């Protein structure tokens, strides 16, 4: 809020490293990074290597140096990492290796400390859809017309029980499952 009125927030979803190789999109990404007041990078552990990501990393680095903007990193697909790797300290170390600290001339240091978050976007999407349907409709939609319902049930109940649980239609189990899935997505922390 500024002077009692709501501030302006614009989120710009730029092409990612896999798309940035398409010539004309590189200019779009560079321009948006130079104009950004903050940068949010969403990266999966498997996407951190390669020439395309190195180029994006360089552009982000330059934007941060020239504009002094904060960087937030969402390490996505955290649930797909091996259990031994899914530790908070691993997230911080990996993100710091991708985007090292930048000392600025004015004495400030741009760091990712406290700005790197493990996330699981697909479970968050499924949980959010289920929560909204249960709140608004009092039930989940039929899976024949909404294939995400099967994905939701498999994530919550496992592959063996998914079909059975959908047939049972136990709203209490669906609500508890969607809340648990949302918590497992780890999205609450970066959103806050």
mmCIF file of N, CA and C in Angstrom, residues 44-46 75-94 116-121 123 155 181 183-186:
data_model
loop_
_atom_site.group_PDB
_atom_site.id
_atom_site.type_symbol
_atom_site.label_atom_id
_atom_site.label_comp_id
_atom_site.label_asym_id
_atom_site.label_seq_id
_atom_site.Cartn_x
_atom_site.Cartn_y
_atom_site.Cartn_z
ATOM 1 N N UNK A 44 14.055 -26.521 -12.175
ATOM 2 C CA UNK A 44 14.014 -27.903 -11.685
ATOM 3 C C UNK A 44 15.447 -28.386 -11.563
ATOM 4 N N UNK A 45 15.720 -29.250 -10.602
ATOM 5 C CA UNK A 45 17.087 -29.741 -10.420
ATOM 6 C C UNK A 45 17.694 -30.330 -11.695
ATOM 7 N N UNK A 46 16.866 -30.891 -12.555
ATOM 8 C CA UNK A 46 17.373 -31.506 -13.783
ATOM 9 C C UNK A 46 17.626 -30.481 -14.884
ATOM 10 N N UNK A 75 13.017 -23.838 -6.363
ATOM 11 C CA UNK A 75 13.580 -25.104 -6.820
ATOM 12 C C UNK A 75 12.412 -26.070 -6.958
ATOM 13 N N UNK A 76 11.884 -26.153 -8.157
ATOM 14 C CA UNK A 76 10.656 -26.912 -8.407
ATOM 15 C C UNK A 76 10.940 -28.401 -8.581
ATOM 16 N N UNK A 77 9.877 -29.181 -8.527
ATOM 17 C CA UNK A 77 9.943 -30.642 -8.646
ATOM 18 C C UNK A 77 10.780 -31.238 -7.516
ATOM 19 N N UNK A 78 10.716 -30.588 -6.376
ATOM 20 C CA UNK A 78 11.459 -31.026 -5.194
ATOM 21 C C UNK A 78 11.057 -32.441 -4.809
ATOM 22 N N UNK A 79 9.783 -32.771 -5.033
ATOM 23 C CA UNK A 79 9.268 -34.100 -4.699
ATOM 24 C C UNK A 79 9.852 -35.188 -5.591
ATOM 25 N N UNK A 80 10.440 -34.816 -6.721
ATOM 26 C CA UNK A 80 11.026 -35.800 -7.627
ATOM 27 C C UNK A 80 12.502 -36.076 -7.327
ATOM 28 N N UNK A 81 13.055 -35.318 -6.396
ATOM 29 C CA UNK A 81 14.443 -35.565 -6.002
ATOM 30 C C UNK A 81 14.490 -36.777 -5.082
ATOM 31 N N UNK A 82 15.643 -37.424 -5.037
ATOM 32 C CA UNK A 82 15.803 -38.550 -4.120
ATOM 33 C C UNK A 82 15.656 -38.057 -2.693
ATOM 34 N N UNK A 83 15.127 -38.910 -1.834
ATOM 35 C CA UNK A 83 14.872 -38.531 -0.452
ATOM 36 C C UNK A 83 16.121 -37.986 0.232
ATOM 37 N N UNK A 84 17.277 -38.593 -0.024
ATOM 38 C CA UNK A 84 18.524 -38.146 0.608
ATOM 39 C C UNK A 84 18.893 -36.722 0.194
ATOM 40 N N UNK A 85 18.417 -36.273 -0.981
ATOM 41 C CA UNK A 85 18.726 -34.927 -1.468
ATOM 42 C C UNK A 85 17.734 -33.879 -0.984
ATOM 43 N N UNK A 86 16.553 -34.334 -0.525
ATOM 44 C CA UNK A 86 15.494 -33.397 -0.148
ATOM 45 C C UNK A 86 15.701 -32.849 1.263
ATOM 46 N N UNK A 87 16.721 -32.045 1.420
ATOM 47 C CA UNK A 87 17.023 -31.413 2.694
ATOM 48 C C UNK A 87 17.133 -29.919 2.443
ATOM 49 N N UNK A 88 16.664 -29.131 3.391
ATOM 50 C CA UNK A 88 16.671 -27.690 3.237
ATOM 51 C C UNK A 88 18.058 -27.151 2.922
ATOM 52 N N UNK A 89 19.074 -27.672 3.610
ATOM 53 C CA UNK A 89 20.425 -27.165 3.365
ATOM 54 C C UNK A 89 20.895 -27.470 1.941
ATOM 55 N N UNK A 90 20.419 -28.562 1.349
ATOM 56 C CA UNK A 90 20.767 -28.871 -0.042
ATOM 57 C C UNK A 90 20.172 -27.846 -1.002
ATOM 58 N N UNK A 91 18.953 -27.396 -0.692
ATOM 59 C CA UNK A 91 18.306 -26.395 -1.537
ATOM 60 C C UNK A 91 19.129 -25.116 -1.534
ATOM 61 N N UNK A 92 19.496 -24.652 -0.349
ATOM 62 C CA UNK A 92 20.276 -23.419 -0.239
ATOM 63 C C UNK A 92 21.617 -23.546 -0.958
ATOM 64 N N UNK A 93 22.294 -24.677 -0.774
ATOM 65 C CA UNK A 93 23.596 -24.873 -1.418
ATOM 66 C C UNK A 93 23.471 -24.916 -2.937
ATOM 67 N N UNK A 94 22.474 -25.646 -3.435
ATOM 68 C CA UNK A 94 22.287 -25.748 -4.879
ATOM 69 C C UNK A 94 21.960 -24.380 -5.471
ATOM 70 N N UNK A 116 15.569 -18.804 -1.376
ATOM 71 C CA UNK A 116 15.537 -20.037 -2.165
ATOM 72 C C UNK A 116 14.522 -20.979 -1.516
ATOM 73 N N UNK A 117 13.567 -21.435 -2.309
ATOM 74 C CA UNK A 117 12.467 -22.232 -1.777
ATOM 75 C C UNK A 117 12.284 -23.538 -2.550
ATOM 76 N N UNK A 118 12.208 -24.661 -1.853
ATOM 77 C CA UNK A 118 11.820 -25.891 -2.540
ATOM 78 C C UNK A 118 10.317 -25.834 -2.818
ATOM 79 N N UNK A 119 9.914 -26.254 -3.999
ATOM 80 C CA UNK A 119 8.487 -26.249 -4.352
ATOM 81 C C UNK A 119 8.136 -27.483 -5.173
ATOM 82 N N UNK A 120 6.860 -27.779 -5.197
ATOM 83 C CA UNK A 120 6.312 -28.892 -5.989
ATOM 84 C C UNK A 120 5.056 -28.355 -6.672
ATOM 85 N N UNK A 121 5.209 -27.774 -7.847
ATOM 86 C CA UNK A 121 4.119 -27.058 -8.508
ATOM 87 C C UNK A 121 2.953 -27.955 -8.920
ATOM 88 N N UNK A 123 1.794 -30.948 -7.663
ATOM 89 C CA UNK A 123 0.926 -31.268 -6.526
ATOM 90 C C UNK A 123 0.158 -30.043 -6.020
ATOM 91 N N UNK A 155 -2.044 -39.019 -6.449
ATOM 92 C CA UNK A 155 -1.091 -38.332 -5.562
ATOM 93 C C UNK A 155 -1.497 -38.477 -4.103
ATOM 94 N N UNK A 181 -1.938 -32.623 0.498
ATOM 95 C CA UNK A 181 -1.201 -32.449 -0.756
ATOM 96 C C UNK A 181 -0.693 -31.013 -0.872
ATOM 97 N N UNK A 183 0.057 -29.012 1.622
ATOM 98 C CA UNK A 183 1.174 -28.888 2.566
ATOM 99 C C UNK A 183 2.436 -29.524 1.981
ATOM 100 N N UNK A 184 2.299 -30.664 1.329
ATOM 101 C CA UNK A 184 3.450 -31.355 0.735
ATOM 102 C C UNK A 184 4.036 -30.596 -0.449
ATOM 103 N N UNK A 185 3.244 -29.727 -1.066
ATOM 104 C CA UNK A 185 3.729 -28.966 -2.216
ATOM 105 C C UNK A 185 4.746 -27.896 -1.819
ATOM 106 N N UNK A 186 4.772 -27.557 -0.548
ATOM 107 C CA UNK A 186 5.719 -26.564 0.009
ATOM 108 C C UNK A 186 5.515 -25.170 -0.551
#
